[in-house]
Amino acid sequence: MDTDKEQTLRDFIKSPNKVSKILGLSSQTVRVWLEMNAVPPKHVIRLANALDVEIYEILQFANKASKKVQTARKTEADLDAILAAYNGEPYKTTLSERSITLVLSRWGDRVPLLHSTLKKLNEGVLTLDDAATALGINKTSVHNLRNRYGMAPGPLKPTKKDLGRYKLSAKKIAPLTLAVIAGRKTAKAAAEEAGIPLRTLHRHIKPALDPLTLNEISHWSKGFRAALAVEVQKKCTKYTVLWRKWAQDRDLVLQKKPKWPKEPSNWRDVGVTRMLIAVLVGERSVEELAVARGGSPTVIDGLIKKELVMMGMNPMALSLDNQLAVAEIALARLSHLREHKKHD
């Protein structure tokens, strides 16, 4: 699917009944996934295998499950309840005690100021600039607070600037460049969308990829290309290049379309490398592995960290795409170890 249009789970699951039978789940469970546009992390590998697509394409929906919880909106009445809680007065709210505690902890003795400032802003007594000055934050943060408590009048309109012909062009080309690097678009399709010659687009891609070339990464999996695109966007170290070099030096074969392992019937029978894959792709947490194996989370966590140190990689401090890239290397290592056992 070479498009930048936001994909949904429905783009992949055409028949809930068929998928549910393959996974051994109820069709209602799969329909709930479609409704929520999210997949429980532990089912990501199985679903990718069932649909015969790359895990990278399904992993994006495992992210959305957690984001959905984080973006829960409060109301103006909840703001009143938070002030009452601060004052030690009785209050009624649908917020959890944990949510109220987090707000009180975040704002401390400035809770009354937060309350009065947002109220006055909503009533038109204060301007956005006044509110930002009073709370000591920028206007965008104030707007986000208003939106969080259901008091925002509408989207915050960005200030229009005369960027000039060159900068407008660069702004339009940048996301297309990343889309090409990530493998979501072909260079030809991206150039046509931008309305520029293909040669011009390649002039933008070449310095972004250096020392790599577009032809070199055409043999990479989409997971690795997505991780590289994130690194290019953040202008940070190209860990993907270093990691692939590590794999190449050890004769590990990185597939363009990795074949992920099925969920084991007994997690006690798997080694550290397979557990590492499970943690990196969100198939199982360390705690869940401990329960499944009847062991200690501390011990399993130590084994997994030791494995990463041995590989010279620390993807946990990076993006989820980087974690998936390391999971692919672990997968290649797992296959390599199995081949050696066959010949022993």
PDB file of N, CA and C in Angstrom, residues 88-136:
ATOM      1  N   GLY A  88      -9.797  20.196  49.512  1.00  0.00           N
ATOM      2  CA  GLY A  88     -10.261  19.239  50.497  1.00  0.00           C
ATOM      3  C   GLY A  88     -11.764  19.216  50.639  1.00  0.00           C
ATOM      4  N   GLU A  89     -12.475  19.639  49.605  1.00  0.00           N
ATOM      5  CA  GLU A  89     -13.930  19.696  49.628  1.00  0.00           C
ATOM      6  C   GLU A  89     -14.515  18.485  48.888  1.00  0.00           C
ATOM      7  N   PRO A  90     -15.768  18.122  49.195  1.00  0.00           N
ATOM      8  CA  PRO A  90     -16.389  16.997  48.474  1.00  0.00           C
ATOM      9  C   PRO A  90     -16.600  17.343  46.999  1.00  0.00           C
ATOM     10  N   TYR A  91     -16.559  16.349  46.153  1.00  0.00           N
ATOM     11  CA  TYR A  91     -16.721  16.595  44.718  1.00  0.00           C
ATOM     12  C   TYR A  91     -17.270  15.347  44.035  1.00  0.00           C
ATOM     13  N   LYS A  92     -17.856  15.551  42.867  1.00  0.00           N
ATOM     14  CA  LYS A  92     -18.354  14.459  42.044  1.00  0.00           C
ATOM     15  C   LYS A  92     -17.689  14.532  40.677  1.00  0.00           C
ATOM     16  N   THR A  93     -17.168  13.418  40.210  1.00  0.00           N
ATOM     17  CA  THR A  93     -16.488  13.393  38.913  1.00  0.00           C
ATOM     18  C   THR A  93     -16.375  11.956  38.418  1.00  0.00           C
ATOM     19  N   THR A  94     -16.244  11.812  37.117  1.00  0.00           N
ATOM     20  CA  THR A  94     -16.041  10.485  36.525  1.00  0.00           C
ATOM     21  C   THR A  94     -14.554  10.148  36.434  1.00  0.00           C
ATOM     22  N   LEU A  95     -13.700  11.128  36.809  1.00  0.00           N
ATOM     23  CA  LEU A  95     -12.262  10.895  36.769  1.00  0.00           C
ATOM     24  C   LEU A  95     -11.845   9.903  37.843  1.00  0.00           C
ATOM     25  N   SER A  96     -10.831   9.140  37.554  1.00  0.00           N
ATOM     26  CA  SER A  96     -10.304   8.212  38.553  1.00  0.00           C
ATOM     27  C   SER A  96      -9.476   8.987  39.575  1.00  0.00           C
ATOM     28  N   GLU A  97      -9.306   8.413  40.733  1.00  0.00           N
ATOM     29  CA  GLU A  97      -8.488   9.052  41.774  1.00  0.00           C
ATOM     30  C   GLU A  97      -7.057   9.260  41.274  1.00  0.00           C
ATOM     31  N   ARG A  98      -6.601   8.322  40.459  1.00  0.00           N
ATOM     32  CA  ARG A  98      -5.236   8.441  39.924  1.00  0.00           C
ATOM     33  C   ARG A  98      -5.112   9.654  39.016  1.00  0.00           C
ATOM     34  N   SER A  99      -6.138   9.901  38.182  1.00  0.00           N
ATOM     35  CA  SER A  99      -6.105  11.059  37.278  1.00  0.00           C
ATOM     36  C   SER A  99      -6.053  12.357  38.054  1.00  0.00           C
ATOM     37  N   ILE A 100      -6.880  12.440  39.110  1.00  0.00           N
ATOM     38  CA  ILE A 100      -6.908  13.655  39.936  1.00  0.00           C
ATOM     39  C   ILE A 100      -5.566  13.836  40.642  1.00  0.00           C
ATOM     40  N   THR A 101      -5.023  12.743  41.166  1.00  0.00           N
ATOM     41  CA  THR A 101      -3.731  12.815  41.863  1.00  0.00           C
ATOM     42  C   THR A 101      -2.624  13.299  40.932  1.00  0.00           C
ATOM     43  N   LEU A 102      -2.659  12.841  39.664  1.00  0.00           N
ATOM     44  CA  LEU A 102      -1.644  13.258  38.700  1.00  0.00           C
ATOM     45  C   LEU A 102      -1.713  14.758  38.420  1.00  0.00           C
ATOM     46  N   VAL A 103      -2.950  15.284  38.294  1.00  0.00           N
ATOM     47  CA  VAL A 103      -3.114  16.719  38.037  1.00  0.00           C
ATOM     48  C   VAL A 103      -2.651  17.527  39.243  1.00  0.00           C
ATOM     49  N   LEU A 104      -3.043  17.087  40.438  1.00  0.00           N
ATOM     50  CA  LEU A 104      -2.640  17.794  41.662  1.00  0.00           C
ATOM     51  C   LEU A 104      -1.125  17.762  41.832  1.00  0.00           C
ATOM     52  N   SER A 105      -0.532  16.628  41.470  1.00  0.00           N
ATOM     53  CA  SER A 105       0.923  16.503  41.571  1.00  0.00           C
ATOM     54  C   SER A 105       1.620  17.395  40.552  1.00  0.00           C
ATOM     55  N   ARG A 106       1.040  17.471  39.358  1.00  0.00           N
ATOM     56  CA  ARG A 106       1.641  18.273  38.279  1.00  0.00           C
ATOM     57  C   ARG A 106       1.583  19.768  38.583  1.00  0.00           C
ATOM     58  N   TRP A 107       0.427  20.247  39.087  1.00  0.00           N
ATOM     59  CA  TRP A 107       0.240  21.692  39.267  1.00  0.00           C
ATOM     60  C   TRP A 107       0.460  22.166  40.696  1.00  0.00           C
ATOM     61  N   GLY A 108       0.363  21.261  41.674  1.00  0.00           N
ATOM     62  CA  GLY A 108       0.640  21.637  43.063  1.00  0.00           C
ATOM     63  C   GLY A 108      -0.181  22.828  43.532  1.00  0.00           C
ATOM     64  N   ASP A 109       0.493  23.812  44.124  1.00  0.00           N
ATOM     65  CA  ASP A 109      -0.185  25.002  44.646  1.00  0.00           C
ATOM     66  C   ASP A 109      -0.678  25.946  43.553  1.00  0.00           C
ATOM     67  N   ARG A 110      -0.425  25.585  42.286  1.00  0.00           N
ATOM     68  CA  ARG A 110      -0.877  26.424  41.177  1.00  0.00           C
ATOM     69  C   ARG A 110      -2.217  25.956  40.623  1.00  0.00           C
ATOM     70  N   VAL A 111      -2.835  24.962  41.292  1.00  0.00           N
ATOM     71  CA  VAL A 111      -4.145  24.458  40.845  1.00  0.00           C
ATOM     72  C   VAL A 111      -5.186  25.578  40.808  1.00  0.00           C
ATOM     73  N   PRO A 112      -5.304  26.420  41.885  1.00  0.00           N
ATOM     74  CA  PRO A 112      -6.274  27.523  41.831  1.00  0.00           C
ATOM     75  C   PRO A 112      -6.003  28.476  40.663  1.00  0.00           C
ATOM     76  N   LEU A 113      -4.704  28.715  40.375  1.00  0.00           N
ATOM     77  CA  LEU A 113      -4.339  29.594  39.266  1.00  0.00           C
ATOM     78  C   LEU A 113      -4.764  28.970  37.944  1.00  0.00           C
ATOM     79  N   LEU A 114      -4.529  27.663  37.790  1.00  0.00           N
ATOM     80  CA  LEU A 114      -4.939  26.949  36.579  1.00  0.00           C
ATOM     81  C   LEU A 114      -6.451  27.060  36.395  1.00  0.00           C
ATOM     82  N   HIS A 115      -7.181  26.828  37.464  1.00  0.00           N
ATOM     83  CA  HIS A 115      -8.642  26.861  37.416  1.00  0.00           C
ATOM     84  C   HIS A 115      -9.158  28.237  37.024  1.00  0.00           C
ATOM     85  N   SER A 116      -8.694  29.269  37.719  1.00  0.00           N
ATOM     86  CA  SER A 116      -9.196  30.624  37.452  1.00  0.00           C
ATOM     87  C   SER A 116      -8.774  31.127  36.080  1.00  0.00           C
ATOM     88  N   THR A 117      -7.562  30.771  35.657  1.00  0.00           N
ATOM     89  CA  THR A 117      -7.071  31.241  34.358  1.00  0.00           C
ATOM     90  C   THR A 117      -7.881  30.640  33.215  1.00  0.00           C
ATOM     91  N   LEU A 118      -8.130  29.318  33.266  1.00  0.00           N
ATOM     92  CA  LEU A 118      -8.900  28.674  32.197  1.00  0.00           C
ATOM     93  C   LEU A 118     -10.346  29.162  32.193  1.00  0.00           C
ATOM     94  N   LYS A 119     -10.914  29.402  33.371  1.00  0.00           N
ATOM     95  CA  LYS A 119     -12.287  29.907  33.464  1.00  0.00           C
ATOM     96  C   LYS A 119     -12.386  31.301  32.849  1.00  0.00           C
ATOM     97  N   LYS A 120     -11.456  32.186  33.225  1.00  0.00           N
ATOM     98  CA  LYS A 120     -11.474  33.559  32.705  1.00  0.00           C
ATOM     99  C   LYS A 120     -11.205  33.585  31.206  1.00  0.00           C
ATOM    100  N   LEU A 121     -10.354  32.687  30.773  1.00  0.00           N
ATOM    101  CA  LEU A 121     -10.067  32.597  29.338  1.00  0.00           C
ATOM    102  C   LEU A 121     -11.322  32.158  28.588  1.00  0.00           C
ATOM    103  N   ASN A 122     -12.037  31.204  29.144  1.00  0.00           N
ATOM    104  CA  ASN A 122     -13.252  30.709  28.528  1.00  0.00           C
ATOM    105  C   ASN A 122     -14.354  31.770  28.498  1.00  0.00           C
ATOM    106  N   GLU A 123     -14.359  32.651  29.506  1.00  0.00           N
ATOM    107  CA  GLU A 123     -15.359  33.716  29.595  1.00  0.00           C
ATOM    108  C   GLU A 123     -14.986  34.953  28.792  1.00  0.00           C
ATOM    109  N   GLY A 124     -13.765  34.966  28.257  1.00  0.00           N
ATOM    110  CA  GLY A 124     -13.318  36.104  27.464  1.00  0.00           C
ATOM    111  C   GLY A 124     -12.718  37.225  28.277  1.00  0.00           C
ATOM    112  N   VAL A 125     -12.532  36.992  29.574  1.00  0.00           N
ATOM    113  CA  VAL A 125     -11.934  38.013  30.438  1.00  0.00           C
ATOM    114  C   VAL A 125     -10.443  38.143  30.152  1.00  0.00           C
ATOM    115  N   LEU A 126      -9.797  36.996  29.855  1.00  0.00           N
ATOM    116  CA  LEU A 126      -8.373  36.980  29.522  1.00  0.00           C
ATOM    117  C   LEU A 126      -8.180  36.601  28.055  1.00  0.00           C
ATOM    118  N   THR A 127      -7.102  37.085  27.480  1.00  0.00           N
ATOM    119  CA  THR A 127      -6.731  36.674  26.126  1.00  0.00           C
ATOM    120  C   THR A 127      -5.811  35.460  26.226  1.00  0.00           C
ATOM    121  N   LEU A 128      -5.556  34.825  25.099  1.00  0.00           N
ATOM    122  CA  LEU A 128      -4.667  33.670  25.070  1.00  0.00           C
ATOM    123  C   LEU A 128      -3.269  34.062  25.535  1.00  0.00           C
ATOM    124  N   ASP A 129      -2.825  35.255  25.128  1.00  0.00           N
ATOM    125  CA  ASP A 129      -1.508  35.748  25.548  1.00  0.00           C
ATOM    126  C   ASP A 129      -1.461  35.950  27.055  1.00  0.00           C
ATOM    127  N   ASP A 130      -2.549  36.530  27.614  1.00  0.00           N
ATOM    128  CA  ASP A 130      -2.605  36.762  29.060  1.00  0.00           C
ATOM    129  C   ASP A 130      -2.529  35.446  29.822  1.00  0.00           C
ATOM    130  N   ALA A 131      -3.274  34.452  29.346  1.00  0.00           N
ATOM    131  CA  ALA A 131      -3.306  33.154  30.014  1.00  0.00           C
ATOM    132  C   ALA A 131      -1.940  32.472  29.965  1.00  0.00           C
ATOM    133  N   ALA A 132      -1.277  32.574  28.814  1.00  0.00           N
ATOM    134  CA  ALA A 132       0.050  31.971  28.663  1.00  0.00           C
ATOM    135  C   ALA A 132       1.039  32.604  29.625  1.00  0.00           C
ATOM    136  N   THR A 133       0.965  33.937  29.766  1.00  0.00           N
ATOM    137  CA  THR A 133       1.857  34.659  30.677  1.00  0.00           C
ATOM    138  C   THR A 133       1.570  34.273  32.130  1.00  0.00           C
ATOM    139  N   ALA A 134       0.284  34.184  32.474  1.00  0.00           N
ATOM    140  CA  ALA A 134      -0.108  33.858  33.850  1.00  0.00           C
ATOM    141  C   ALA A 134       0.368  32.466  34.255  1.00  0.00           C
ATOM    142  N   LEU A 135       0.252  31.488  33.335  1.00  0.00           N
ATOM    143  CA  LEU A 135       0.614  30.108  33.655  1.00  0.00           C
ATOM    144  C   LEU A 135       2.080  29.791  33.372  1.00  0.00           C
ATOM    145  N   GLY A 136       2.759  30.715  32.681  1.00  0.00           N
ATOM    146  CA  GLY A 136       4.170  30.514  32.379  1.00  0.00           C
ATOM    147  C   GLY A 136       4.418  29.444  31.338  1.00  0.00           C
TER     148      GLY A 136
END
